[in-house]
Amino acid sequence: MSTATQQQLKALQAALAAEHAAVYGYGVVGGRIHRERRADARAAYDAHRARRDALVREVRDLGARPVAAAAGYALPFPVPDSAAAVRFAAELEDRVAGVYSDLVRACDGERRREAAGALREAAVRAVRWRGESVAFPGLAERAGAGTASSGSPSATPSR
């Protein structure tokens, strides 16, 4: 396997891990969010599941074993109510955007276009949750600690 393919595979696996964590995270969000925002949470959950499933196929197509989801994830902060669920959803999307930013850098061609589309979708969802945007979504320097550079999209797996 070429070095470029290995870098792409590493970035794909990180994106897959991010999607696993996002799916888990939206389970938490869905359990706490007010009724008015449940459709948004469900749409995001479905989008992350679809991206996760596509990434599993891509990793397998490269001849690798897809990274498995953790049994549970430590949340970055308590999510006891709807307001915290909204903040958590925005953070989930910021962290997913950071991982897709890494994938954009690692790939080219169609895979890069798909990663850029996933980055854009995560950034748009983050804006919808937060109510405001950031200048450069997906950049770890802008988003703070625990994003793309850590490889952890929402939190660390519980052990």
PDB file of C-alpha atoms in Angstrom:
ATOM      1  CA  MET A   1       0.000   0.000   0.000  1.00  0.00           C
ATOM      2  CA  SER A   2       1.436   3.385  -0.994  1.00  0.00           C
ATOM      3  CA  THR A   3       2.128   6.095   1.570  1.00  0.00           C
ATOM      4  CA  ALA A   4      -0.651   8.253   0.110  1.00  0.00           C
ATOM      5  CA  THR A   5      -3.131   5.386   0.397  1.00  0.00           C
ATOM      6  CA  GLN A   6      -2.024   4.736   3.983  1.00  0.00           C
ATOM      7  CA  GLN A   7      -2.583   8.409   4.842  1.00  0.00           C
ATOM      8  CA  GLN A   8      -6.026   8.295   3.240  1.00  0.00           C
ATOM      9  CA  LEU A   9      -6.872   5.119   5.138  1.00  0.00           C
ATOM     10  CA  LYS A  10      -5.770   6.677   8.426  1.00  0.00           C
ATOM     11  CA  ALA A  11      -7.931   9.750   7.743  1.00  0.00           C
ATOM     12  CA  LEU A  12     -10.867   7.555   6.667  1.00  0.00           C
ATOM     13  CA  GLN A  13     -10.597   5.534   9.872  1.00  0.00           C
ATOM     14  CA  ALA A  14     -10.527   8.766  11.919  1.00  0.00           C
ATOM     15  CA  ALA A  15     -13.623   9.998  10.086  1.00  0.00           C
ATOM     16  CA  LEU A  16     -15.313   6.650  10.720  1.00  0.00           C
ATOM     17  CA  ALA A  17     -14.466   6.879  14.429  1.00  0.00           C
ATOM     18  CA  ALA A  18     -15.901  10.412  14.413  1.00  0.00           C
ATOM     19  CA  GLU A  19     -19.117   9.201  12.850  1.00  0.00           C
ATOM     20  CA  HIS A  20     -19.421   6.369  15.380  1.00  0.00           C
ATOM     21  CA  ALA A  21     -19.077   8.916  18.186  1.00  0.00           C
ATOM     22  CA  ALA A  22     -21.511  11.332  16.526  1.00  0.00           C
ATOM     23  CA  VAL A  23     -24.147   8.611  16.211  1.00  0.00           C
ATOM     24  CA  TYR A  24     -23.703   7.844  19.903  1.00  0.00           C
ATOM     25  CA  GLY A  25     -23.747  11.540  20.769  1.00  0.00           C
ATOM     26  CA  TYR A  26     -26.975  12.167  18.902  1.00  0.00           C
ATOM     27  CA  GLY A  27     -28.534   9.379  20.922  1.00  0.00           C
ATOM     28  CA  VAL A  28     -27.794  11.510  23.976  1.00  0.00           C
ATOM     29  CA  VAL A  29     -28.992  14.681  22.244  1.00  0.00           C
ATOM     30  CA  GLY A  30     -32.229  13.021  21.159  1.00  0.00           C
ATOM     31  CA  GLY A  31     -32.993  11.973  24.706  1.00  0.00           C
ATOM     32  CA  ARG A  32     -32.624  15.502  26.084  1.00  0.00           C
ATOM     33  CA  ILE A  33     -33.696  17.872  23.316  1.00  0.00           C
ATOM     34  CA  HIS A  34     -36.991  19.782  23.377  1.00  0.00           C
ATOM     35  CA  ARG A  35     -39.717  18.555  21.059  1.00  0.00           C
ATOM     36  CA  GLU A  36     -39.247  21.560  18.715  1.00  0.00           C
ATOM     37  CA  ARG A  37     -35.685  20.464  17.882  1.00  0.00           C
ATOM     38  CA  ARG A  38     -36.212  16.702  17.732  1.00  0.00           C
ATOM     39  CA  ALA A  39     -36.583  16.697  13.945  1.00  0.00           C
ATOM     40  CA  ASP A  40     -33.204  18.460  13.649  1.00  0.00           C
ATOM     41  CA  ALA A  41     -31.615  15.918  15.970  1.00  0.00           C
ATOM     42  CA  ARG A  42     -33.153  13.011  14.058  1.00  0.00           C
ATOM     43  CA  ALA A  43     -32.004  14.403  10.708  1.00  0.00           C
ATOM     44  CA  ALA A  44     -28.453  14.811  12.031  1.00  0.00           C
ATOM     45  CA  TYR A  45     -28.516  11.307  13.528  1.00  0.00           C
ATOM     46  CA  ASP A  46     -29.634   9.858  10.193  1.00  0.00           C
ATOM     47  CA  ALA A  47     -26.991  11.847   8.277  1.00  0.00           C
ATOM     48  CA  HIS A  48     -24.219  10.605  10.552  1.00  0.00           C
ATOM     49  CA  ARG A  49     -25.431   7.010  10.286  1.00  0.00           C
ATOM     50  CA  ALA A  50     -25.389   7.271   6.488  1.00  0.00           C
ATOM     51  CA  ARG A  51     -21.879   8.767   6.481  1.00  0.00           C
ATOM     52  CA  ARG A  52     -20.717   6.089   8.921  1.00  0.00           C
ATOM     53  CA  ASP A  53     -22.040   3.318   6.682  1.00  0.00           C
ATOM     54  CA  ALA A  54     -20.416   4.852   3.581  1.00  0.00           C
ATOM     55  CA  LEU A  55     -17.082   5.127   5.389  1.00  0.00           C
ATOM     56  CA  VAL A  56     -17.263   1.474   6.445  1.00  0.00           C
ATOM     57  CA  ARG A  57     -17.607   0.549   2.769  1.00  0.00           C
ATOM     58  CA  GLU A  58     -14.706   2.825   1.754  1.00  0.00           C
ATOM     59  CA  VAL A  59     -12.370   1.370   4.377  1.00  0.00           C
ATOM     60  CA  ARG A  60     -13.305  -2.171   3.305  1.00  0.00           C
ATOM     61  CA  ASP A  61     -12.779  -1.232  -0.347  1.00  0.00           C
ATOM     62  CA  LEU A  62      -9.206  -0.299   0.581  1.00  0.00           C
ATOM     63  CA  GLY A  63      -8.763  -3.776   2.062  1.00  0.00           C
ATOM     64  CA  ALA A  64      -8.748  -2.704   5.694  1.00  0.00           C
ATOM     65  CA  ARG A  65     -10.882  -3.575   8.676  1.00  0.00           C
ATOM     66  CA  PRO A  66     -13.108  -0.641   9.704  1.00  0.00           C
ATOM     67  CA  VAL A  67     -12.554   0.735  13.181  1.00  0.00           C
ATOM     68  CA  ALA A  68     -15.336  -0.400  15.501  1.00  0.00           C
ATOM     69  CA  ALA A  69     -17.519   1.848  17.590  1.00  0.00           C
ATOM     70  CA  ALA A  70     -16.792   2.000  21.284  1.00  0.00           C
ATOM     71  CA  ALA A  71     -19.394   0.575  23.638  1.00  0.00           C
ATOM     72  CA  GLY A  72     -19.778   4.031  25.143  1.00  0.00           C
ATOM     73  CA  TYR A  73     -18.201   7.474  25.068  1.00  0.00           C
ATOM     74  CA  ALA A  74     -17.341   9.931  27.827  1.00  0.00           C
ATOM     75  CA  LEU A  75     -19.215  13.158  27.185  1.00  0.00           C
ATOM     76  CA  PRO A  76     -17.191  16.393  27.207  1.00  0.00           C
ATOM     77  CA  PHE A  77     -19.634  17.921  29.713  1.00  0.00           C
ATOM     78  CA  PRO A  78     -22.872  16.912  31.438  1.00  0.00           C
ATOM     79  CA  VAL A  79     -25.971  16.973  29.216  1.00  0.00           C
ATOM     80  CA  PRO A  80     -28.862  17.142  31.693  1.00  0.00           C
ATOM     81  CA  ASP A  81     -31.290  19.263  29.663  1.00  0.00           C
ATOM     82  CA  SER A  82     -32.234  20.642  26.272  1.00  0.00           C
ATOM     83  CA  ALA A  83     -29.910  23.658  26.442  1.00  0.00           C
ATOM     84  CA  ALA A  84     -26.934  21.406  27.140  1.00  0.00           C
ATOM     85  CA  ALA A  85     -28.077  19.038  24.371  1.00  0.00           C
ATOM     86  CA  VAL A  86     -28.029  21.920  21.888  1.00  0.00           C
ATOM     87  CA  ARG A  87     -24.486  22.894  22.981  1.00  0.00           C
ATOM     88  CA  PHE A  88     -23.422  19.261  22.736  1.00  0.00           C
ATOM     89  CA  ALA A  89     -24.872  18.898  19.233  1.00  0.00           C
ATOM     90  CA  ALA A  90     -22.950  21.985  18.088  1.00  0.00           C
ATOM     91  CA  GLU A  91     -19.763  20.590  19.594  1.00  0.00           C
ATOM     92  CA  LEU A  92     -20.334  17.205  17.955  1.00  0.00           C
ATOM     93  CA  GLU A  93     -20.613  18.906  14.578  1.00  0.00           C
ATOM     94  CA  ASP A  94     -17.520  21.063  15.175  1.00  0.00           C
ATOM     95  CA  ARG A  95     -15.490  17.998  16.027  1.00  0.00           C
ATOM     96  CA  VAL A  96     -16.783  16.014  13.069  1.00  0.00           C
ATOM     97  CA  ALA A  97     -15.950  18.965  10.803  1.00  0.00           C
ATOM     98  CA  GLY A  98     -12.392  18.926  12.149  1.00  0.00           C
ATOM     99  CA  VAL A  99     -11.936  15.272  11.284  1.00  0.00           C
ATOM    100  CA  TYR A 100     -13.346  15.813   7.794  1.00  0.00           C
ATOM    101  CA  SER A 101     -10.942  18.722   7.382  1.00  0.00           C
ATOM    102  CA  ASP A 102      -8.130  16.203   7.918  1.00  0.00           C
ATOM    103  CA  LEU A 103      -9.723  13.875   5.365  1.00  0.00           C
ATOM    104  CA  VAL A 104      -9.929  16.686   2.795  1.00  0.00           C
ATOM    105  CA  ARG A 105      -6.189  17.271   3.252  1.00  0.00           C
ATOM    106  CA  ALA A 106      -5.363  13.574   2.921  1.00  0.00           C
ATOM    107  CA  CYS A 107      -7.383  12.813  -0.217  1.00  0.00           C
ATOM    108  CA  ASP A 108      -7.934  13.919  -3.757  1.00  0.00           C
ATOM    109  CA  GLY A 109     -10.502  13.403  -6.477  1.00  0.00           C
ATOM    110  CA  GLU A 110     -13.963  12.118  -5.614  1.00  0.00           C
ATOM    111  CA  ARG A 111     -13.018  11.132  -2.073  1.00  0.00           C
ATOM    112  CA  ARG A 112     -11.862  14.706  -1.421  1.00  0.00           C
ATOM    113  CA  ARG A 113     -15.127  16.110  -2.821  1.00  0.00           C
ATOM    114  CA  GLU A 114     -17.114  13.790  -0.550  1.00  0.00           C
ATOM    115  CA  ALA A 115     -15.034  14.804   2.471  1.00  0.00           C
ATOM    116  CA  ALA A 116     -15.490  18.493   1.633  1.00  0.00           C
ATOM    117  CA  GLY A 117     -19.245  17.905   1.373  1.00  0.00           C
ATOM    118  CA  ALA A 118     -19.279  16.183   4.768  1.00  0.00           C
ATOM    119  CA  LEU A 119     -17.268  19.062   6.248  1.00  0.00           C
ATOM    120  CA  ARG A 120     -19.739  21.579   4.824  1.00  0.00           C
ATOM    121  CA  GLU A 121     -22.749  19.632   6.127  1.00  0.00           C
ATOM    122  CA  ALA A 122     -21.260  19.396   9.627  1.00  0.00           C
ATOM    123  CA  ALA A 123     -20.440  23.111   9.613  1.00  0.00           C
ATOM    124  CA  VAL A 124     -23.974  24.002   8.540  1.00  0.00           C
ATOM    125  CA  ARG A 125     -25.480  21.788  11.237  1.00  0.00           C
ATOM    126  CA  ALA A 126     -23.171  23.378  13.828  1.00  0.00           C
ATOM    127  CA  VAL A 127     -24.382  26.834  12.787  1.00  0.00           C
ATOM    128  CA  ARG A 128     -27.997  25.717  13.055  1.00  0.00           C
ATOM    129  CA  TRP A 129     -27.409  24.352  16.544  1.00  0.00           C
ATOM    130  CA  ARG A 130     -25.288  27.249  17.754  1.00  0.00           C
ATOM    131  CA  GLY A 131     -27.057  30.070  15.970  1.00  0.00           C
ATOM    132  CA  GLU A 132     -23.767  31.555  14.756  1.00  0.00           C
ATOM    133  CA  SER A 133     -20.852  30.487  12.599  1.00  0.00           C
ATOM    134  CA  VAL A 134     -17.084  30.342  12.788  1.00  0.00           C
ATOM    135  CA  ALA A 135     -14.791  31.747  10.118  1.00  0.00           C
ATOM    136  CA  PHE A 136     -13.060  28.487   9.194  1.00  0.00           C
ATOM    137  CA  PRO A 137     -15.080  25.434  10.255  1.00  0.00           C
ATOM    138  CA  GLY A 138     -13.049  22.316  10.795  1.00  0.00           C
ATOM    139  CA  LEU A 139      -9.774  24.002  11.663  1.00  0.00           C
ATOM    140  CA  ALA A 140      -8.431  22.747  14.961  1.00  0.00           C
ATOM    141  CA  GLU A 141      -6.718  26.073  15.631  1.00  0.00           C
ATOM    142  CA  ARG A 142     -10.103  27.832  15.547  1.00  0.00           C
ATOM    143  CA  ALA A 143     -12.237  25.231  17.273  1.00  0.00           C
ATOM    144  CA  GLY A 144      -9.942  24.624  20.244  1.00  0.00           C
ATOM    145  CA  ALA A 145      -8.646  21.501  21.889  1.00  0.00           C
ATOM    146  CA  GLY A 146     -10.129  18.078  21.247  1.00  0.00           C
ATOM    147  CA  THR A 147     -10.990  18.426  17.563  1.00  0.00           C
ATOM    148  CA  ALA A 148      -9.195  17.214  14.487  1.00  0.00           C
ATOM    149  CA  SER A 149      -5.782  17.042  16.090  1.00  0.00           C
ATOM    150  CA  SER A 150      -6.979  14.641  18.775  1.00  0.00           C
ATOM    151  CA  GLY A 151      -8.841  12.355  16.401  1.00  0.00           C
ATOM    152  CA  SER A 152     -11.767  12.402  18.812  1.00  0.00           C
ATOM    153  CA  PRO A 153     -14.966  13.770  17.354  1.00  0.00           C
ATOM    154  CA  SER A 154     -17.182  14.000  20.389  1.00  0.00           C
ATOM    155  CA  ALA A 155     -15.450  12.485  23.314  1.00  0.00           C
ATOM    156  CA  THR A 156     -13.217   9.654  24.268  1.00  0.00           C
ATOM    157  CA  PRO A 157     -14.490   6.100  24.334  1.00  0.00           C
ATOM    158  CA  SER A 158     -15.419   4.945  27.818  1.00  0.00           C
ATOM    159  CA  ARG A 159     -13.158   2.227  29.066  1.00  0.00           C
TER     160      ARG A 159
END
